[in-house]
Amino acid sequence: METTNKKSVQQLVEILWQKGLKHIVVSPGSRNAPLILGFTSHPKYECLSVPDERSAAFIALGIADETKAPVALACSSGSALLNYYPAIAEAFYRKIPLIILSADRPEYLIDQGDGQTIRQKNVFSNHILFSSQLDENDVSLTNENIINESLNLSFTTGGPIHLNLPFEEPLYTKCEFTEGLAHIKAPEIASEIISAKELADQVDVFNQSDKTIILAGQLDQNPALMASLIKLKSRALILSETTSNQNIDGTISAIDQLIMPLDSSELKHLQPNLLITIGGNVVSKKIKAFLRQHQPKKHIHIEQIETAPNTYQCLTHHCNKSAEIFFEQLIPLVSLNPSPWVQHWLDIDKNRKVQHALFDETVAYSDFKVMSAVNKLIPTNSILHLANSTPVRYAQLFSWNKSLTIKSNRGTSGIDGIVSTAMGNAIATDKEVYLVVGDISFFYDTNAWWHRQIPNNLKVIVINNSGGGIFRFIDGPNSTGQLESHFETHQKNSVEHIALGFSVNYFRATNLKELEQQFTVLSNSKSSGILEVTTPQTENAGILKAYFNNLKNN
């Protein structure tokens, strides 16, 4: 097999393959020619070429998130590498394994006026698990140890690592692959058994609490965890966000719907003695504010990470194990007697859902009504990707089909790279992937379509309310006199031109009837498509306020 003559690349390509990496996303360049030659000459890799490095990184993120396996990225030198940073930060906070491979010039040329040359070593130091540099032709154990150490960390801990690879010219020279350059070292797997003392302590804490909340943040679907939560749901009040994917009857999935209408005495009654948090970031600002103002006596966070975030400023214990293992060991030892306090809040939640349905029936055409329609129209067993800022928040108000897998970039909650991430999800699965995205987020990531691998199973619904609707919901921007000029990103562009420019099917809806018709056409289409749904610019904030006021008054 002919490949690049750079020994460091030969080592890297072989070790990555032996460790199970399958996908590599490459951005065209010259300095990274050895990486391109190394990966494309290997018969087992699936290589994607994406010109825009920022989009490439988010596509890789989407693939890694969907496959639950690491994905490698390879780029040229200079500012090309910096375009990876938004996706690296997202991967860091969501613990998604990305292998960043950057080509570079030799060290003696750094800061010497050569083109496409910057200080690349450790450039991601604040948001990376591991960063190092390989020697171009070193066939000793040094390179091999660096590669193994970094990959083992990424694979077991979850998150991005960065390997910088300086290359001397010539860059395009080939040779026969050299056998015996690469050897893998297996990672050390941490024990999932909770110590007897820790378990006994948490059993006591659980049994002593008569008001326990289990709050589920962003998670993957997990049948074992769901089975445990079902056993606990009459003993603890389970709050599960849309992005938690723990969709269980008898739990509260619309958290803001429950909390927003409560007065001060009701909030005091809802205050837990024990808070157990599982999963990643939580969307609801209201639950964060509530728990910071009405702190529990004990807060246990359960997640396989070195350091747990103290989101509610009252963390008392971090269990560095998976949630399913924690509950599997805890449940046989604790009291599961039904709690009247839990039932009280479930009854309130039941009434909230009735009021929600009544409001939904009569509400005017708006962003709220569009999300309601998507909720009813999206096919079973699909993947739903929710964009920041307003789509993921609207989604929290609805109960979704249990067969759906719901995803969102909630690591950093940015609007950059949302279309690209959904694109990566779709590339890595045979399921239909639906993205609900606002107009600004969509336009921000138009280069997501600039490559040859657009999958047929990606369906994008763009809610076009003429820009930045989130700023009409929050206090402050409207009082500045600069809402439309500097906060809202007011725009009158049509998505149609983007679709036509990239030869993607385009559909349009301006009212509920058209939305239902065009969504059905999009859903039945055998190729990728974009449905632009235009909604009023100014009415949405008032409608959402009316929604919560309606809950308060009933």
Tab-separated table of N, CA, C and O in Angstrom, residues 39 50 99 107 134 154 223 261 358 384 417 465:
chain	number	residue	atom	x	y	z
A	39	PHE	N	-4.538	9.148	5.269
A	39	PHE	CA	-5.879	8.643	5.563
A	39	PHE	C	-6.598	8.134	4.311
A	39	PHE	O	-7.281	7.111	4.360
A	50	VAL	N	-14.490	18.679	3.583
A	50	VAL	CA	-15.328	19.843	3.868
A	50	VAL	C	-14.430	21.078	3.851
A	50	VAL	O	-13.561	21.225	4.713
A	99	ILE	N	-10.616	14.169	17.563
A	99	ILE	CA	-9.163	14.059	17.430
A	99	ILE	C	-8.708	15.144	16.448
A	99	ILE	O	-8.927	15.033	15.243
A	107	GLU	N	9.325	24.083	13.454
A	107	GLU	CA	9.394	25.082	14.526
A	107	GLU	C	10.320	26.250	14.204
A	107	GLU	O	10.078	27.385	14.631
A	134	LEU	N	3.965	16.029	17.497
A	134	LEU	CA	4.675	14.839	17.044
A	134	LEU	C	5.904	15.221	16.234
A	134	LEU	O	5.935	16.260	15.569
A	154	SER	N	-9.013	10.622	25.335
A	154	SER	CA	-10.205	11.065	24.614
A	154	SER	C	-11.277	9.988	24.584
A	154	SER	O	-12.464	10.252	24.768
A	223	PRO	N	-31.929	3.043	28.208
A	223	PRO	CA	-33.008	2.202	28.742
A	223	PRO	C	-32.774	1.759	30.185
A	223	PRO	O	-33.716	1.698	30.973
A	261	PRO	N	-45.492	29.782	36.862
A	261	PRO	CA	-46.668	30.397	37.496
A	261	PRO	C	-46.645	30.392	39.023
A	261	PRO	O	-47.552	30.955	39.636
A	358	LEU	N	-55.380	23.817	25.976
A	358	LEU	CA	-56.419	24.810	25.685
A	358	LEU	C	-55.819	26.050	25.016
A	358	LEU	O	-56.386	26.598	24.063
A	384	LEU	N	-34.412	14.508	16.284
A	384	LEU	CA	-34.787	15.925	16.270
A	384	LEU	C	-33.635	16.730	16.850
A	384	LEU	O	-33.271	16.554	18.015
A	417	GLY	N	-22.535	26.743	13.918
A	417	GLY	CA	-22.332	25.323	13.637
A	417	GLY	C	-23.522	24.431	13.863
A	417	GLY	O	-23.389	23.199	13.846
A	465	ASN	N	-38.368	34.559	11.515
A	465	ASN	CA	-39.133	35.669	12.087
A	465	ASN	C	-38.386	36.993	11.916
A	465	ASN	O	-38.579	37.935	12.682
